[in-house]
Coordinates of C-alpha atoms in Angstrom, one line a residue:
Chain A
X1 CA 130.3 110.9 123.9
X2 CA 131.2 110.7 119.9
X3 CA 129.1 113.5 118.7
X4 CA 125.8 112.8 116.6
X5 CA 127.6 111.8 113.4
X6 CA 130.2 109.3 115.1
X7 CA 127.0 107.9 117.3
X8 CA 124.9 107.2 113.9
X9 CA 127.9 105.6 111.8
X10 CA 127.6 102.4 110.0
X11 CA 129.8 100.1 108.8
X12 CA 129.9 97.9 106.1
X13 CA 130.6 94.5 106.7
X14 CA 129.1 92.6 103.8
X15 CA 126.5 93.0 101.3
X16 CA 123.8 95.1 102.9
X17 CA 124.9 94.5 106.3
X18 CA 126.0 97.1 108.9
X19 CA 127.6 97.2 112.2
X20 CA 127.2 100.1 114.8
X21 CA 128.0 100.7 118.4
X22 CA 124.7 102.2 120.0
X23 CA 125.5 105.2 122.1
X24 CA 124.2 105.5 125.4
X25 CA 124.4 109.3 124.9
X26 CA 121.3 108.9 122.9
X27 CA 119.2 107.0 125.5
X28 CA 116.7 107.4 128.1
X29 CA 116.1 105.4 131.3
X30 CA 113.7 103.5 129.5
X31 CA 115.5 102.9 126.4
X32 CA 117.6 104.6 123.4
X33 CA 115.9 107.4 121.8
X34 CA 113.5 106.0 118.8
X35 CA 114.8 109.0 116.6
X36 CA 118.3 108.7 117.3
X37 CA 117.3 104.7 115.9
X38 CA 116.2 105.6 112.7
X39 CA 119.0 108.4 112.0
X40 CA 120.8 104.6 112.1
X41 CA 118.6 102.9 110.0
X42 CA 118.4 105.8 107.4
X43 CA 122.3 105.8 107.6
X44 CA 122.1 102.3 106.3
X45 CA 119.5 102.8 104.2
X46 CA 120.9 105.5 102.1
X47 CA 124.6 104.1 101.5
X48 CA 123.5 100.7 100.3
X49 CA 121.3 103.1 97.9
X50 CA 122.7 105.5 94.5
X51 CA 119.9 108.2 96.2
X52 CA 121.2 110.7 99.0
X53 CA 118.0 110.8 101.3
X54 CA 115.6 109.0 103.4
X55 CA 112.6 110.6 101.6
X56 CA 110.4 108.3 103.5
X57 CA 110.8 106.3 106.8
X58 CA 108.4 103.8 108.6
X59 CA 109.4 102.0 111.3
X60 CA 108.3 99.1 113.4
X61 CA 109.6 99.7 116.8
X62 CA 109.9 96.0 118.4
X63 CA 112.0 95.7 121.8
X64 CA 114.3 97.9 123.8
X65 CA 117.4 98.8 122.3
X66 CA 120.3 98.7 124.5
X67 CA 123.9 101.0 123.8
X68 CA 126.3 98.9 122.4
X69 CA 127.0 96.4 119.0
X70 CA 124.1 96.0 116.7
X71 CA 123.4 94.9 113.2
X72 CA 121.9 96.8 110.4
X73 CA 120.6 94.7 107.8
X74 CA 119.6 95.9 104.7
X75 CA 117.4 94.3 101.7
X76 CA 116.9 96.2 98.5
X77 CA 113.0 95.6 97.0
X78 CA 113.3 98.0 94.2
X79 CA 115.9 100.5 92.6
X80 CA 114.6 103.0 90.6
X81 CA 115.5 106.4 88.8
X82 CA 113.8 108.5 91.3
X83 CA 113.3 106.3 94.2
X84 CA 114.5 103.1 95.7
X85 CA 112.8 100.8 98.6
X86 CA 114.5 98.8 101.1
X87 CA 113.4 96.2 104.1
X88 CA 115.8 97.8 107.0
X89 CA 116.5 96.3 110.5
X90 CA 118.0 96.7 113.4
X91 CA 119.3 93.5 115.0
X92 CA 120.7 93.0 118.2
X93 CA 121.5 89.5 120.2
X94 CA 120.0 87.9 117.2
X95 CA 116.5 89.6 117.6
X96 CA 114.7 92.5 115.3
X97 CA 114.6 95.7 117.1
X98 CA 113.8 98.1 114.7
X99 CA 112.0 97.3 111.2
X100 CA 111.9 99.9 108.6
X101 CA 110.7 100.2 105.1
X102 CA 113.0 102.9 103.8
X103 CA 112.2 105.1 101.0
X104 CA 115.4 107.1 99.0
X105 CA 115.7 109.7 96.7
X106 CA 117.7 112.9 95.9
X107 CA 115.9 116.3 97.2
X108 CA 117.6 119.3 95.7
X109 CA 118.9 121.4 98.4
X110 CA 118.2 124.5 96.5
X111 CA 114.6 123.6 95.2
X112 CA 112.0 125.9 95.9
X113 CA 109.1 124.5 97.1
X114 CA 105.9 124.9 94.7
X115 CA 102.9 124.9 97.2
X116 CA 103.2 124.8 101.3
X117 CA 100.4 124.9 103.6
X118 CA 100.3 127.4 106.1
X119 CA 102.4 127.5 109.3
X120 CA 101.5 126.0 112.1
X121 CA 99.4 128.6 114.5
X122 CA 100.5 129.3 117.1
X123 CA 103.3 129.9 116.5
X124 CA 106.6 129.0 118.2
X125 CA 107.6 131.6 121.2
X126 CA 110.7 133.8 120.7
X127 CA 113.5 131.0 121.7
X128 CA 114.3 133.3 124.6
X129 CA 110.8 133.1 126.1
X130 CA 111.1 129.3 125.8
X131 CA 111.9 126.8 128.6
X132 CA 114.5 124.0 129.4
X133 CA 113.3 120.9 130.8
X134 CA 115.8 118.6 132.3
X135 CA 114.3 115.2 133.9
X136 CA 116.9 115.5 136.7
X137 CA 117.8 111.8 135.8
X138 CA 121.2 111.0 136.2
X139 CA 120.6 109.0 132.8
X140 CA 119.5 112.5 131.1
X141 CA 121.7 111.1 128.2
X142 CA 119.6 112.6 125.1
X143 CA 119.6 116.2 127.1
X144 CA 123.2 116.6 126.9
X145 CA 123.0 116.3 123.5
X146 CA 120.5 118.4 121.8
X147 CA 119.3 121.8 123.3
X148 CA 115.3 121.9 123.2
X149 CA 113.7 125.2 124.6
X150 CA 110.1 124.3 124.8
X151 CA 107.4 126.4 124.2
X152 CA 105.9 127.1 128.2
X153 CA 101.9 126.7 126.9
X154 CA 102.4 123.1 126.4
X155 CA 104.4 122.4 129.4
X156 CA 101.8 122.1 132.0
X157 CA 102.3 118.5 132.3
X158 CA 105.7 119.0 134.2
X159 CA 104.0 120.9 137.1
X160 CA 101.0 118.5 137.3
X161 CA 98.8 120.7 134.9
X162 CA 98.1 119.0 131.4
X163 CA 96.9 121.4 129.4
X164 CA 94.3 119.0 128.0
X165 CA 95.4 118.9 124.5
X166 CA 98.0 116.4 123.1
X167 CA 100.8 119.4 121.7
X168 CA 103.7 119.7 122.8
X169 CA 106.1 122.3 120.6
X170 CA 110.0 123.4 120.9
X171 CA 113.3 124.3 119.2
X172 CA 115.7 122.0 118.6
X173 CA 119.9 122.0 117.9
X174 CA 122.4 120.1 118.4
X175 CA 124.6 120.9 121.8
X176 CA 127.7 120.2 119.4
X177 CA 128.8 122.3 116.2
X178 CA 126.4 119.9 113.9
X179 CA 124.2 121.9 111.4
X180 CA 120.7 119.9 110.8
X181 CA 120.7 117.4 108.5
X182 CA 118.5 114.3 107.1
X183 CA 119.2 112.1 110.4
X184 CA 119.1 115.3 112.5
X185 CA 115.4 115.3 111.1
X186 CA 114.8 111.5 112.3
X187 CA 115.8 112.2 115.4
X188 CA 113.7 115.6 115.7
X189 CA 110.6 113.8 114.4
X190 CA 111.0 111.8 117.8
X191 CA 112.3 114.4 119.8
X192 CA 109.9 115.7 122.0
X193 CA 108.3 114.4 125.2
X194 CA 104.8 112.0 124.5
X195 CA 102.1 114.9 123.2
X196 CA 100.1 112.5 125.7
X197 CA 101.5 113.9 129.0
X198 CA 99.3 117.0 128.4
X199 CA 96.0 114.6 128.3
X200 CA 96.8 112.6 131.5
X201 CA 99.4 109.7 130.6
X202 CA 102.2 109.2 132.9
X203 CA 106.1 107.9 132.5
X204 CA 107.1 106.3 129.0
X205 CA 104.8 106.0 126.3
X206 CA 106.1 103.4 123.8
X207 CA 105.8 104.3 120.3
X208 CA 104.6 101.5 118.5
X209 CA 105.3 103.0 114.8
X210 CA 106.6 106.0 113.3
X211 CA 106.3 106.9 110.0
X212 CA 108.1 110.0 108.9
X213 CA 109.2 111.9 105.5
X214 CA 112.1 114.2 104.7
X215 CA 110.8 117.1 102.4
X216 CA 113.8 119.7 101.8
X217 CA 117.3 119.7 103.1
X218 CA 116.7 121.4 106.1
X219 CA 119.7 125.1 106.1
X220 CA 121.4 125.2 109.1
X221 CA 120.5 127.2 112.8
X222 CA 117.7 126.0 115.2
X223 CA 114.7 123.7 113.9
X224 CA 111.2 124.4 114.9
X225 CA 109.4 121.4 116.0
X226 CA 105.4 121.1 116.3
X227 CA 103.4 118.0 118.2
X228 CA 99.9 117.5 118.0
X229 CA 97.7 114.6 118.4
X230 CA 93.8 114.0 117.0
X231 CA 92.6 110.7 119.1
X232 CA 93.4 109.4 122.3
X233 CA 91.4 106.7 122.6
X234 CA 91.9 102.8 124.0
X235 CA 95.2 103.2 125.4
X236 CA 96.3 104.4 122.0
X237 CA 97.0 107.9 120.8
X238 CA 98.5 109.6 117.8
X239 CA 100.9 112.4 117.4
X240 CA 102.2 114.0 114.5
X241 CA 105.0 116.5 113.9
X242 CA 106.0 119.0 111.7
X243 CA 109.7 120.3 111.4
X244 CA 110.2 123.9 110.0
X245 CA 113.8 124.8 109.4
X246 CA 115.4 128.4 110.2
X247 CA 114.8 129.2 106.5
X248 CA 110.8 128.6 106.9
X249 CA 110.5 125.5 105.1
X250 CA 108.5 122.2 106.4
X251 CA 111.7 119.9 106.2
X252 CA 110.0 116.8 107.6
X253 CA 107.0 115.2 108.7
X254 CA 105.8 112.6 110.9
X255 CA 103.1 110.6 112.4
X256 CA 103.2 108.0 115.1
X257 CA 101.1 105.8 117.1
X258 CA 101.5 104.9 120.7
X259 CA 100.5 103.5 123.9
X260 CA 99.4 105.8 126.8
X261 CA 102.2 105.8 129.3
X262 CA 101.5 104.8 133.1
X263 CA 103.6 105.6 136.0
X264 CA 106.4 103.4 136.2
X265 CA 106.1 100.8 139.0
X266 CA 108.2 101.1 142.1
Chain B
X1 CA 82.9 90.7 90.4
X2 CA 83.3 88.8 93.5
X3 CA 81.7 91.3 96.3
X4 CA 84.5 93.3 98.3
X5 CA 85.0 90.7 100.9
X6 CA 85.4 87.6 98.4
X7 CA 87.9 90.2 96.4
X8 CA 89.9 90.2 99.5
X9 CA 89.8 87.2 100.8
X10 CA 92.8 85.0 101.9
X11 CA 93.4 81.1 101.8
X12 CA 96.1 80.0 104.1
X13 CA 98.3 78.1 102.1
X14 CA 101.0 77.2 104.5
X15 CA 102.6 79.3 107.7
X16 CA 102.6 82.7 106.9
X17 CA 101.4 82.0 103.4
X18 CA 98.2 82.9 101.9
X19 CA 97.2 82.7 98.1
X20 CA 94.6 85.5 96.4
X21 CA 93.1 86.0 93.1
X22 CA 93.1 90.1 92.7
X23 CA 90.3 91.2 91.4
X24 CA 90.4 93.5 88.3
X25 CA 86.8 95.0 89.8
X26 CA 89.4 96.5 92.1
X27 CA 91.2 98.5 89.4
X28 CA 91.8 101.4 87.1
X29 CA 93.2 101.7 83.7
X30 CA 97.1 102.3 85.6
X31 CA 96.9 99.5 88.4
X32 CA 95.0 97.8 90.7
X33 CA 94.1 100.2 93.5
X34 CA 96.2 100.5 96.4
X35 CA 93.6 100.6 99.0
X36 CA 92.6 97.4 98.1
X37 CA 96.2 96.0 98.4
X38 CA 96.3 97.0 101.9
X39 CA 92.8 95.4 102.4
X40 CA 94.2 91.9 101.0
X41 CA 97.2 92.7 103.1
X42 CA 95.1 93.6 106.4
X43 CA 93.3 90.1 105.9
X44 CA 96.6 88.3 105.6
X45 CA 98.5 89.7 108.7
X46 CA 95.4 89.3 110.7
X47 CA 94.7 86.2 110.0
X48 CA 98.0 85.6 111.3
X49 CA 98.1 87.3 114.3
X50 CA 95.7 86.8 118.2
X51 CA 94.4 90.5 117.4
X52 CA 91.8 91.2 115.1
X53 CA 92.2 94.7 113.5
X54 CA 95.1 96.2 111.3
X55 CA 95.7 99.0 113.7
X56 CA 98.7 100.3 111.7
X57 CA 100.0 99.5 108.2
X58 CA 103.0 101.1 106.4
X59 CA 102.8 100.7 102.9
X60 CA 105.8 100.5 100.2
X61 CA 104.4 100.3 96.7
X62 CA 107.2 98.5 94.7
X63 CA 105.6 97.4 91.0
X64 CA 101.9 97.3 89.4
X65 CA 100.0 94.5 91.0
X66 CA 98.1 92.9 88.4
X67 CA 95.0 91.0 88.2
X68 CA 95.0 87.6 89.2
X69 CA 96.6 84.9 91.3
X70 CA 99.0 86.1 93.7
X71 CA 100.6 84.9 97.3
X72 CA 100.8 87.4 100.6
X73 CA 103.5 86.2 103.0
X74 CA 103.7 86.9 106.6
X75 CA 106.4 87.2 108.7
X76 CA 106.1 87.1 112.2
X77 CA 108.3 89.8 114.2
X78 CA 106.9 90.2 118.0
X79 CA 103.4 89.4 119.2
X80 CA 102.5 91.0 122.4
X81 CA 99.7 91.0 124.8
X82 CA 98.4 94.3 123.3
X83 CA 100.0 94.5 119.8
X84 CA 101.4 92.0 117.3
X85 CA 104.1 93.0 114.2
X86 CA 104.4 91.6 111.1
X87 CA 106.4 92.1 107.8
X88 CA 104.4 91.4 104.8
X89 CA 104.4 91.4 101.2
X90 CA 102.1 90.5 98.4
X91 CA 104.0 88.6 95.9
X92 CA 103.3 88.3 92.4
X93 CA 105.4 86.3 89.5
X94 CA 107.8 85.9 91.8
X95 CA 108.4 89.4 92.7
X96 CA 107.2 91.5 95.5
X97 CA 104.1 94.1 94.5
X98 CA 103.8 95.6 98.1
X99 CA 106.0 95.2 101.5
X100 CA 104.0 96.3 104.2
X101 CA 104.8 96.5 108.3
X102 CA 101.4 95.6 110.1
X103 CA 100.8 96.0 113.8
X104 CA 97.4 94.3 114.6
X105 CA 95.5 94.8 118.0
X106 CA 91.9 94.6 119.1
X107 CA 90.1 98.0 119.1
X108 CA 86.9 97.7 121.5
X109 CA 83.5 98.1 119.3
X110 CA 81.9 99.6 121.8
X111 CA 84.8 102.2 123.6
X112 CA 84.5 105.7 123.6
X113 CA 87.2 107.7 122.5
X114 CA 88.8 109.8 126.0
X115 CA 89.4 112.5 123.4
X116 CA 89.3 113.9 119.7
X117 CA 90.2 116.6 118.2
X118 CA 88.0 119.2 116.0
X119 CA 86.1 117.3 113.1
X120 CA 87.7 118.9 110.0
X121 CA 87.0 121.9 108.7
X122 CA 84.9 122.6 105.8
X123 CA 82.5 119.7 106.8
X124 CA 81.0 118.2 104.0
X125 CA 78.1 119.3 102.3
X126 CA 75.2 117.1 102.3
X127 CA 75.1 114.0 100.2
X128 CA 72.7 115.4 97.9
X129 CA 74.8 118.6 97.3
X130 CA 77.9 116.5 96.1
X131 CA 78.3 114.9 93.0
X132 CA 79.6 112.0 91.1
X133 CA 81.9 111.4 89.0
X134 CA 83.0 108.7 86.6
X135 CA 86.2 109.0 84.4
X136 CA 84.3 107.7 81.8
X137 CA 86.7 104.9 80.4
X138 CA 85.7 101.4 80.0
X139 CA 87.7 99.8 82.9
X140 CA 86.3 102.3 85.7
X141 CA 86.1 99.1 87.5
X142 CA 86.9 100.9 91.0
X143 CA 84.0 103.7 90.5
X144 CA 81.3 100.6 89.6
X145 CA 82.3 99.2 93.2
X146 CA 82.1 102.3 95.6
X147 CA 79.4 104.7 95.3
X148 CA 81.4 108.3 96.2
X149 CA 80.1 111.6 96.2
X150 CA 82.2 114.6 96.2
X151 CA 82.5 117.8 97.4
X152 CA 82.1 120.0 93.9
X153 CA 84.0 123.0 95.8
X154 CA 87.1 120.6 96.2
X155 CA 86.6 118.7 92.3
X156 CA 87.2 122.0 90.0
X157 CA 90.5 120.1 88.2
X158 CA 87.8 118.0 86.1
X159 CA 86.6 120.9 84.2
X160 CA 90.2 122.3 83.9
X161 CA 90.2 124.9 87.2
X162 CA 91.9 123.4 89.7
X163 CA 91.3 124.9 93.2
X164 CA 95.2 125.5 93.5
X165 CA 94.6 123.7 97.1
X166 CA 95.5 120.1 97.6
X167 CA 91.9 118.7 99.0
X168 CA 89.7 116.6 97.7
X169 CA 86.7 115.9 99.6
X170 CA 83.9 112.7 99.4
X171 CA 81.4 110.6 100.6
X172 CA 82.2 107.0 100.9
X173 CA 80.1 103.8 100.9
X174 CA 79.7 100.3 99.0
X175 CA 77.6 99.7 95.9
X176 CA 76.6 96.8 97.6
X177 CA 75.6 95.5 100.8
X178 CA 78.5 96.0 102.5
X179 CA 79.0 98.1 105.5
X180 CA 82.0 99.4 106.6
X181 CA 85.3 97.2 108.3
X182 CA 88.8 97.4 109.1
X183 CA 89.2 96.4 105.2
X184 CA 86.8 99.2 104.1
X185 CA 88.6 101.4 106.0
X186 CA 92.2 100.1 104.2
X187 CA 90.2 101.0 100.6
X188 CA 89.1 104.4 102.1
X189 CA 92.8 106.2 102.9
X190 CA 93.6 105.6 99.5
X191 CA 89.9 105.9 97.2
X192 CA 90.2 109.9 96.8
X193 CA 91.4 110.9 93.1
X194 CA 95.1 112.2 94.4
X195 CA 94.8 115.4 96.0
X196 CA 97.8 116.9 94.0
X197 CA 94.8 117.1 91.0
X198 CA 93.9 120.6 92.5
X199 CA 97.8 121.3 92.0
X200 CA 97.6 121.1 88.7
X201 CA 99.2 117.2 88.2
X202 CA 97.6 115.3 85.2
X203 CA 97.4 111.7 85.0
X204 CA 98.7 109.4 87.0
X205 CA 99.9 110.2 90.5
X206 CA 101.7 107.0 91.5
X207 CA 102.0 106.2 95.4
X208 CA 105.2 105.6 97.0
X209 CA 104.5 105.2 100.6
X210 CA 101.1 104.7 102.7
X211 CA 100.7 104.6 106.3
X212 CA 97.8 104.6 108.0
X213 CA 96.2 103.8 111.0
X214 CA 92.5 102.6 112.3
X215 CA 91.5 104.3 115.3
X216 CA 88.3 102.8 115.8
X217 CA 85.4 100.3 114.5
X218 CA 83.5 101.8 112.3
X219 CA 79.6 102.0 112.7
X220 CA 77.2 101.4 109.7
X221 CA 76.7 103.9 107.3
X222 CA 78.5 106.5 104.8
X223 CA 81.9 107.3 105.2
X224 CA 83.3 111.1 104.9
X225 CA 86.9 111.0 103.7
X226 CA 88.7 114.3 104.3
X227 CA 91.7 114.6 101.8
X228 CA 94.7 117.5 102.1
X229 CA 97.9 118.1 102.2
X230 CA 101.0 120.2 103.3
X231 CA 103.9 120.2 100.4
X232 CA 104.4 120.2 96.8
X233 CA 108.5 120.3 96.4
X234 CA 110.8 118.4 93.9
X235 CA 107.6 116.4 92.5
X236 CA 106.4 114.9 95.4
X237 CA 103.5 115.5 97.4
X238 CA 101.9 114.7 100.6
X239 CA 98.6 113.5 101.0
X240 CA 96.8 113.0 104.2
X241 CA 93.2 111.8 105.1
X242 CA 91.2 111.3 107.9
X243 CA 87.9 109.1 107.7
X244 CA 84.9 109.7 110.1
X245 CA 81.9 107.6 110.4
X246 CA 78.2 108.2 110.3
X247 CA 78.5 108.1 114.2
X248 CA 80.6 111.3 113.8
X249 CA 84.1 109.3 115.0
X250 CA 87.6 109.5 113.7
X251 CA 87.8 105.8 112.9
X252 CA 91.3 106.7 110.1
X253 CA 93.9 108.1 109.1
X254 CA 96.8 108.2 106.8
X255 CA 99.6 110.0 105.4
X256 CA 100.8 109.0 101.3
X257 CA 103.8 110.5 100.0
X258 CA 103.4 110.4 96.3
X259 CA 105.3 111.8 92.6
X260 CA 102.9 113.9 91.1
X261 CA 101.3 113.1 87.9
X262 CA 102.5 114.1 84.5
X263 CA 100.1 113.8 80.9
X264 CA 100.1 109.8 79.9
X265 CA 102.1 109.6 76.6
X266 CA 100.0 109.0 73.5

């Protein structure tokens, strides 16, 4: 395991293509984590751009991704002062994995926000009132890496008790010495377990598209992460997340859609 | 003026490759609207695709559309059983106006959602309670289109007292005979005056990114479009807005990041 950075690192190897080695570390039984993805894409995004963040990502999520070589390819659609847009994706065995329309620009790191809503309610638990959740998996890959104490209220779904509403909230780090940063806050955004598995659904639950923004350079210690949904409905349901950084600022937001999970087959 | 859906209509040119005249009914002084866009992009990609609604769309807006001829392209990425991808882009004079990322599906008419959230809170006041408002220039081209009604508590920036909240709060329906659709709903997520108004921005507040999402079919009637948002940092803003139907369902929503608006120069 290479730590986060060393997982997320690009290469160039021509004019807005990338190389990277996908890290198992980052994946699931089903497939690599979707937010551990587009910390990749975003990498790519920002050095073939003059801005510093990903202000804004959304992202196509296409087939499986499996650990190992892939492609970043990167098309720049418009350069400007403030902002620049790009056409990002993932590429691996000659097929799109991952498309992205990638938003940069330069946040301040010591801007003041002028206007935030208020906090989500409720509130996050004390971290020491929070639980652990380990699948038991011998693939638990994305659980050695990032520490996530989960807030017990919206945990029901683990002893066969959905709570009934589609939120799911926790704290977030890094296992390793690796202070939050823009592609810590992709991979937060897609961080926590399906908001679904409190309304029923069952196994994986395939996003289909995620679209999330970085706000402020999130300071360094444990991120607060909050998942909610509005409309299950169809087979599809929403969930959005809010990020809140140890300073109490929202650092990034994010809204995906999905399919309801089933159990897996046998 | 053409009638929305003649406004956004598509002619297959080739494979992937639609032409459109924009319509300047469609516009304001600054640009073509941006809802309207991602209605002629919505037609394009699902003409393209086995499934018949836009159920997701992530909008990049790159340059000023202008009215008049222009070409939509559509790419083909992955077309499933349930869902189909495509990357699109309206082109205009040979550069691209909008990229989008459009996953279509097929929403049943008829389903009922397995859950929704709370409607959002204040509800609207009744139609006849609202009021109008025109901008008063020449080319209100947009406002002679869609009749909208808006919440006075939420509308205090056009007599210079801004609430000091980002919401803006309307009803929503066609001039003409015209109920609402998937493209209707595409127009909707981005008709609102930008929220950021009540935050003191003047002018123009020019969108960056757009994603939003149909949920469900809409049923005959008004429209209530619910506008907020979380974070003014830096000079951007979010906005978000759900859109509920005169059967009382969630049938959108969307999340724009935007820069807010400063005076136009004389």
């Amino acid at each position: 395991m290479a730590g986060f950075a060393e997982a997320t690192a690009v290469t160039r190897v021509g004019e807005g293509r990338y190389s990277v080695l996908l890290d198992e570390a980052f994946g699931f039984a089903e497939a690599l984590n979707g937010g551990y993805l587009m910390a990749v894409v975003g990498r790519a995004a920002v050095d073939a751009s003059p801005h510093e963040h990903p202000v804004s990502t959304a992202t196509s999520f296409l087939r499986v991704a499996k650990p190992g070589p892939a492609e970043v390819h990167v098309e720049q659609r418009k350069t400007g002062r403030t902002a620049a847009t790009s056409r990002v994706s993932l590429v691996q065995g000659g097929e799109p994995v991952v498309d992205a329309l990638v938003v940069t620009g330069t946040l301040d790191a010591a801007g003041e926000p002028d206007w935030t809503g208020e906090a989500p309610a409720p509130a996050l638990p004390p971290i020491d009132a929070c639980c652990t959740f380990d699948s038991g998996k011998a693939d638990r890959g994305f659980a050695d890496q990032v520490d996530m104490r989960f807030d017990p209220s919206t945990m029901g779904w683990l002893d066969g008790q959905p709570s009934g509403r589609p939120e799911i909230r926790a704290w977030f780090r890094f296992r390793e010495a690796h202070e939050p940063d823009a592609y810590a806050l992709a991979l937060a955004v897609d961080a926590l377990p399906p908001v679904a598995l409190n309304m029923g659904a069952r196994g994986w639950s395939p996003t289909v598209e995620l679209t999330w923004h970085m706000r402020a350079v999130p300071a360094p210690g444990w991120l607060a992460i909050h998942g909610g949904g509005r409309l299950v409905t169809g087979g599809w349901f929403d969930e959005e997340v809010e990020v809140w950084d140890s300073a109490g600022r929202l650092v990034a937001q994010s809204r995906q859609i999905a399919r309801m999970g089933r159990p897996a087959r046998r």
